[in-house]
Amino acid sequence: RDYKVTGVQTCALPIYWRYNVQLGFSNGDTEPDLRSPLRDATVFWTRLRDFNLRIGQGKVPFNRQRVVSSGALAMVDRSLVQLELNLDRDVGVMASSNDLFGLGGRLGYRLGLFGGDGRNRVATEPGMLYIARLMVSPFGGFDEGPENDLAQSPRPRLNLGASVAYNDNTRRARSTFGDTFTLGGFDTLHAEADVLFKWRGLALTAEWLYREAANPTRMGTTASGAPLTERARNAWGYFVQAGYAFNAHWDATVRWGDLRPLGDTSPVARQRELGASVGWYGQRHDFKIQADYFYLAGEDFAVGRHQARMQLQLFF
């Protein structure tokens, strides 16, 4: 077989194997307790339409906005709801298809088995992360990657997705990332539903996310004998995001998000966001300038803070 190396095709024959490696060296790209720069290291086999295979470390195929590249977002950053409730990256194997049964891209799936402890981690106790995702595109398949519709799709494009995941005995506070628990792991159930709609410049994205661990409170002692209580970050939330591309170079987007604790013991605080952005695209998402403003509040919406951001992106 022929192989694809860094996007270079050596001949006209079909290429069924490829790989992807991504590194990040900033503090934001690494975890505070593990400064490894490795983010993605995956091998893909795409010989069969209904059964593609991915092996290695990469994004867990759980919720839509996390899987979309940070360079293809309609706003400067992702919603605070999915920042808390996504499943980030992990090591494992995934089977998938974007055109199951050859229906013109109308049906797709993801089935995954992962370590459950997140990227660059070796588990010291039993437990795995199991995930299943189903996607339906009633009007046929399309490029779901960019969040906005700079191409101003002449026909309606719709994709509906739903995911369920179970992380058995995870010690991470946010299931696959965050702080590490000391007293033992939690069995955590995740669920998600999302929609993406594009038509003539209009782009609508909405997600609902849920995370709940069984027996959410653990009590014990530290190594020195001091009392210690650890609580699972049970929570649920949603966000709705709508944008309009005036042409191939300008668009505007608004977003509302709401993150809520689940149960009386969860340490997750209520968070809400309301914001708007404007973007200029010199060469689609490869060269763009984006600016957004958000009002961020907790339980009392009248007491919040203001956030303004701007970014320049150059991708080559």
Short mmCIF file of N, CA, C and O in Angstrom, two decimals, residues 70-140:
data_model
loop_
_atom_site.label_atom_id
_atom_site.label_comp_id
_atom_site.label_asym_id
_atom_site.label_seq_id
_atom_site.Cartn_x
_atom_site.Cartn_y
_atom_site.Cartn_z
N SER A 70 -9.87 24.12 17.04
CA SER A 70 -9.90 25.47 17.61
C SER A 70 -9.68 26.53 16.53
O SER A 70 -10.11 27.67 16.69
N GLY A 71 -9.03 26.16 15.43
CA GLY A 71 -8.80 27.10 14.34
C GLY A 71 -9.99 27.29 13.43
O GLY A 71 -9.95 28.12 12.52
N ALA A 72 -11.09 26.51 13.62
CA ALA A 72 -12.27 26.61 12.77
C ALA A 72 -13.50 27.08 13.53
O ALA A 72 -14.63 26.93 13.06
N LEU A 73 -13.31 27.68 14.71
CA LEU A 73 -14.42 28.15 15.51
C LEU A 73 -14.97 29.46 14.98
O LEU A 73 -14.24 30.26 14.38
N ALA A 74 -16.24 29.72 15.26
CA ALA A 74 -16.86 30.98 14.83
C ALA A 74 -16.56 32.11 15.80
O ALA A 74 -16.68 33.29 15.44
N MET A 75 -16.17 31.76 17.04
CA MET A 75 -15.83 32.76 18.05
C MET A 75 -14.40 32.51 18.51
O MET A 75 -13.77 31.53 18.09
N VAL A 76 -13.88 33.36 19.37
CA VAL A 76 -12.48 33.24 19.78
C VAL A 76 -12.22 31.92 20.50
O VAL A 76 -11.17 31.31 20.32
N ASP A 77 -13.17 31.46 21.32
CA ASP A 77 -12.97 30.21 22.05
C ASP A 77 -14.29 29.45 22.15
O ASP A 77 -15.36 29.96 21.81
N ARG A 78 -14.20 28.23 22.68
CA ARG A 78 -15.37 27.39 22.83
C ARG A 78 -16.22 27.85 24.03
O ARG A 78 -15.77 28.63 24.87
N SER A 79 -17.42 27.30 24.12
CA SER A 79 -18.33 27.64 25.20
C SER A 79 -17.80 27.15 26.54
O SER A 79 -17.17 26.08 26.63
N LEU A 80 -18.05 27.89 27.62
CA LEU A 80 -17.63 27.47 28.95
C LEU A 80 -18.34 26.19 29.38
O LEU A 80 -17.84 25.44 30.24
N VAL A 81 -19.51 25.89 28.81
CA VAL A 81 -20.23 24.67 29.15
C VAL A 81 -19.44 23.45 28.71
O VAL A 81 -19.23 22.51 29.48
N GLN A 82 -18.97 23.45 27.46
CA GLN A 82 -18.23 22.29 27.00
C GLN A 82 -16.80 22.27 27.55
O GLN A 82 -16.19 21.21 27.64
N LEU A 83 -16.26 23.41 27.95
CA LEU A 83 -14.95 23.43 28.59
C LEU A 83 -14.97 22.62 29.89
O LEU A 83 -13.97 22.03 30.28
N GLU A 84 -16.11 22.60 30.57
CA GLU A 84 -16.25 21.81 31.80
C GLU A 84 -16.64 20.37 31.51
O GLU A 84 -16.14 19.44 32.15
N LEU A 85 -17.50 20.11 30.52
CA LEU A 85 -18.15 18.81 30.37
C LEU A 85 -17.67 17.99 29.19
O LEU A 85 -18.19 16.90 28.95
N ASN A 86 -16.68 18.45 28.42
CA ASN A 86 -16.20 17.64 27.29
C ASN A 86 -15.31 16.51 27.80
O ASN A 86 -14.99 16.42 28.99
N LEU A 87 -14.87 15.64 26.89
CA LEU A 87 -14.01 14.51 27.26
C LEU A 87 -12.59 14.63 26.71
O LEU A 87 -11.81 13.69 26.81
N ASP A 88 -12.26 15.73 26.09
CA ASP A 88 -10.89 16.07 25.71
C ASP A 88 -10.19 14.94 24.93
O ASP A 88 -10.80 14.29 24.10
N ARG A 89 -8.91 14.71 25.24
CA ARG A 89 -8.11 13.70 24.53
C ARG A 89 -7.87 12.49 25.41
O ARG A 89 -7.81 12.57 26.62
N ASP A 90 -7.66 11.33 24.73
CA ASP A 90 -7.36 10.10 25.46
C ASP A 90 -6.68 9.12 24.49
O ASP A 90 -6.66 9.34 23.27
N VAL A 91 -6.16 8.05 25.05
CA VAL A 91 -5.47 7.02 24.26
C VAL A 91 -6.42 5.83 24.08
O VAL A 91 -7.02 5.36 25.05
N GLY A 92 -6.57 5.36 22.83
CA GLY A 92 -7.44 4.23 22.61
C GLY A 92 -7.64 3.92 21.15
O GLY A 92 -6.87 4.33 20.29
N VAL A 93 -8.73 3.22 20.87
CA VAL A 93 -9.06 2.79 19.51
C VAL A 93 -10.50 3.20 19.21
O VAL A 93 -11.36 3.16 20.09
N MET A 94 -10.74 3.61 17.96
CA MET A 94 -12.08 4.06 17.56
C MET A 94 -12.42 3.50 16.19
O MET A 94 -11.61 3.55 15.26
N ALA A 95 -13.64 2.98 16.07
CA ALA A 95 -14.20 2.57 14.77
C ALA A 95 -15.22 3.63 14.36
O ALA A 95 -15.94 4.17 15.21
N SER A 96 -15.28 3.93 13.05
CA SER A 96 -16.16 5.02 12.62
C SER A 96 -16.53 4.90 11.16
O SER A 96 -15.91 4.15 10.40
N SER A 97 -17.55 5.66 10.78
CA SER A 97 -17.93 5.84 9.38
C SER A 97 -18.69 7.14 9.25
O SER A 97 -19.52 7.46 10.11
N ASN A 98 -18.42 7.89 8.20
CA ASN A 98 -19.18 9.10 7.88
C ASN A 98 -20.26 8.85 6.84
O ASN A 98 -21.03 9.77 6.52
N ASP A 99 -20.32 7.62 6.32
CA ASP A 99 -21.32 7.28 5.30
C ASP A 99 -21.74 5.83 5.47
O ASP A 99 -21.56 5.00 4.59
N LEU A 100 -22.31 5.53 6.62
CA LEU A 100 -22.71 4.17 6.92
C LEU A 100 -23.79 3.69 5.95
O LEU A 100 -24.77 4.41 5.69
N PHE A 101 -23.58 2.51 5.38
CA PHE A 101 -24.49 1.87 4.42
C PHE A 101 -24.56 2.60 3.08
O PHE A 101 -25.43 2.30 2.26
N GLY A 102 -23.69 3.59 2.84
CA GLY A 102 -23.66 4.27 1.55
C GLY A 102 -24.90 5.08 1.27
O GLY A 102 -25.40 5.08 0.14
N LEU A 103 -25.39 5.83 2.23
CA LEU A 103 -26.62 6.61 2.09
C LEU A 103 -26.33 8.08 1.76
O LEU A 103 -27.14 8.96 2.07
N GLY A 104 -25.21 8.35 1.16
CA GLY A 104 -24.88 9.72 0.80
C GLY A 104 -24.49 10.58 1.98
O GLY A 104 -24.74 11.79 1.99
N GLY A 105 -23.88 9.97 3.00
CA GLY A 105 -23.45 10.71 4.18
C GLY A 105 -24.56 11.03 5.15
O GLY A 105 -24.39 11.86 6.05
N ARG A 106 -25.70 10.38 5.01
CA ARG A 106 -26.84 10.66 5.88
C ARG A 106 -26.73 10.01 7.26
O ARG A 106 -27.43 10.39 8.19
N LEU A 107 -25.86 9.02 7.39
CA LEU A 107 -25.74 8.30 8.65
C LEU A 107 -24.26 8.06 8.96
O LEU A 107 -23.50 7.65 8.09
N GLY A 108 -23.86 8.32 10.21
CA GLY A 108 -22.49 8.09 10.63
C GLY A 108 -22.45 7.64 12.08
O GLY A 108 -23.42 7.78 12.83
N TYR A 109 -21.31 7.09 12.48
CA TYR A 109 -21.19 6.60 13.85
C TYR A 109 -19.74 6.68 14.32
O TYR A 109 -18.81 6.79 13.53
N ARG A 110 -19.57 6.61 15.66
CA ARG A 110 -18.28 6.49 16.31
C ARG A 110 -18.44 5.51 17.47
O ARG A 110 -19.34 5.66 18.29
N LEU A 111 -17.56 4.52 17.54
CA LEU A 111 -17.50 3.60 18.67
C LEU A 111 -16.07 3.59 19.18
O LEU A 111 -15.14 3.34 18.40
N GLY A 112 -15.88 3.87 20.47
CA GLY A 112 -14.53 4.00 20.98
C GLY A 112 -14.31 3.29 22.30
O GLY A 112 -15.22 3.17 23.12
N LEU A 113 -13.08 2.84 22.48
CA LEU A 113 -12.61 2.25 23.73
C LEU A 113 -11.30 2.94 24.09
O LEU A 113 -10.33 2.85 23.34
N PHE A 114 -11.29 3.65 25.23
CA PHE A 114 -10.14 4.46 25.61
C PHE A 114 -9.69 4.13 27.03
O PHE A 114 -10.43 3.51 27.80
N GLY A 115 -8.50 4.61 27.36
CA GLY A 115 -7.94 4.34 28.69
C GLY A 115 -8.73 4.98 29.81
O GLY A 115 -8.79 4.45 30.92
N GLY A 116 -9.33 6.16 29.55
CA GLY A 116 -10.17 6.82 30.54
C GLY A 116 -9.46 7.79 31.44
O GLY A 116 -10.12 8.49 32.22
N ASP A 117 -8.13 7.89 31.37
CA ASP A 117 -7.38 8.79 32.25
C ASP A 117 -6.86 10.03 31.52
O ASP A 117 -6.15 10.83 32.12
N GLY A 118 -7.15 10.16 30.23
CA GLY A 118 -6.70 11.34 29.51
C GLY A 118 -5.39 11.13 28.79
O GLY A 118 -4.82 10.04 28.77
N ARG A 119 -4.89 12.21 28.19
CA ARG A 119 -3.70 12.12 27.35
C ARG A 119 -2.42 11.93 28.18
O ARG A 119 -2.29 12.43 29.29
N ASN A 120 -1.51 11.18 27.57
CA ASN A 120 -0.18 10.96 28.13
C ASN A 120 -0.20 10.35 29.53
O ASN A 120 0.68 10.60 30.34
N ARG A 121 -1.22 9.54 29.80
CA ARG A 121 -1.34 8.92 31.12
C ARG A 121 -1.31 7.40 30.99
O ARG A 121 -1.81 6.83 30.02
N VAL A 122 -0.74 6.74 32.01
CA VAL A 122 -0.76 5.29 32.12
C VAL A 122 -1.56 4.95 33.36
O VAL A 122 -1.20 5.35 34.48
N ALA A 123 -2.67 4.24 33.19
CA ALA A 123 -3.55 3.92 34.31
C ALA A 123 -2.86 2.95 35.27
O ALA A 123 -2.16 2.03 34.86
N THR A 124 -3.08 3.16 36.55
CA THR A 124 -2.53 2.28 37.57
C THR A 124 -3.59 1.37 38.17
O THR A 124 -3.28 0.50 38.97
N GLU A 125 -4.87 1.57 37.78
CA GLU A 125 -5.96 0.75 38.29
C GLU A 125 -6.86 0.35 37.12
O GLU A 125 -6.87 1.00 36.08
N PRO A 126 -7.66 -0.72 37.27
CA PRO A 126 -8.57 -1.13 36.18
C PRO A 126 -9.61 -0.06 35.89
O PRO A 126 -9.97 0.73 36.76
N GLY A 127 -10.09 -0.05 34.66
CA GLY A 127 -11.13 0.90 34.25
C GLY A 127 -10.89 1.41 32.85
O GLY A 127 -9.76 1.67 32.45
N MET A 128 -11.96 1.54 32.08
CA MET A 128 -11.88 2.00 30.70
C MET A 128 -12.98 3.03 30.44
O MET A 128 -13.95 3.14 31.18
N LEU A 129 -12.81 3.77 29.35
CA LEU A 129 -13.81 4.71 28.87
C LEU A 129 -14.46 4.13 27.62
O LEU A 129 -13.77 3.84 26.64
N TYR A 130 -15.78 3.98 27.64
CA TYR A 130 -16.53 3.43 26.52
C TYR A 130 -17.39 4.56 25.95
O TYR A 130 -18.03 5.30 26.70
N ILE A 131 -17.44 4.67 24.64
CA ILE A 131 -18.21 5.75 24.03
C ILE A 131 -18.89 5.30 22.75
O ILE A 131 -18.33 4.49 21.97
N ALA A 132 -20.10 5.80 22.52
CA ALA A 132 -20.84 5.54 21.28
C ALA A 132 -21.48 6.85 20.83
O ALA A 132 -22.04 7.58 21.66
N ARG A 133 -21.38 7.14 19.55
CA ARG A 133 -21.95 8.36 19.00
C ARG A 133 -22.63 8.05 17.67
O ARG A 133 -22.10 7.28 16.85
N LEU A 134 -23.79 8.67 17.45
CA LEU A 134 -24.54 8.51 16.21
C LEU A 134 -24.82 9.88 15.62
O LEU A 134 -25.20 10.81 16.34
N MET A 135 -24.63 10.03 14.29
CA MET A 135 -24.88 11.29 13.60
C MET A 135 -25.83 11.03 12.42
O MET A 135 -25.67 10.05 11.69
N VAL A 136 -26.79 11.93 12.24
CA VAL A 136 -27.77 11.83 11.16
C VAL A 136 -27.79 13.15 10.41
O VAL A 136 -27.94 14.22 11.01
N SER A 137 -27.64 13.08 9.08
CA SER A 137 -27.73 14.26 8.20
C SER A 137 -28.86 14.02 7.20
O SER A 137 -28.65 13.39 6.16
N PRO A 138 -30.06 14.49 7.48
CA PRO A 138 -31.23 14.17 6.64
C PRO A 138 -31.09 14.60 5.19
O PRO A 138 -31.66 13.96 4.29
N PHE A 139 -30.35 15.70 4.93
CA PHE A 139 -30.24 16.22 3.57
C PHE A 139 -28.96 15.78 2.87
O PHE A 139 -28.63 16.27 1.79
N GLY A 140 -28.21 14.85 3.48
CA GLY A 140 -26.96 14.39 2.89
C GLY A 140 -25.76 14.94 3.61
O GLY A 140 -25.84 15.95 4.33
#
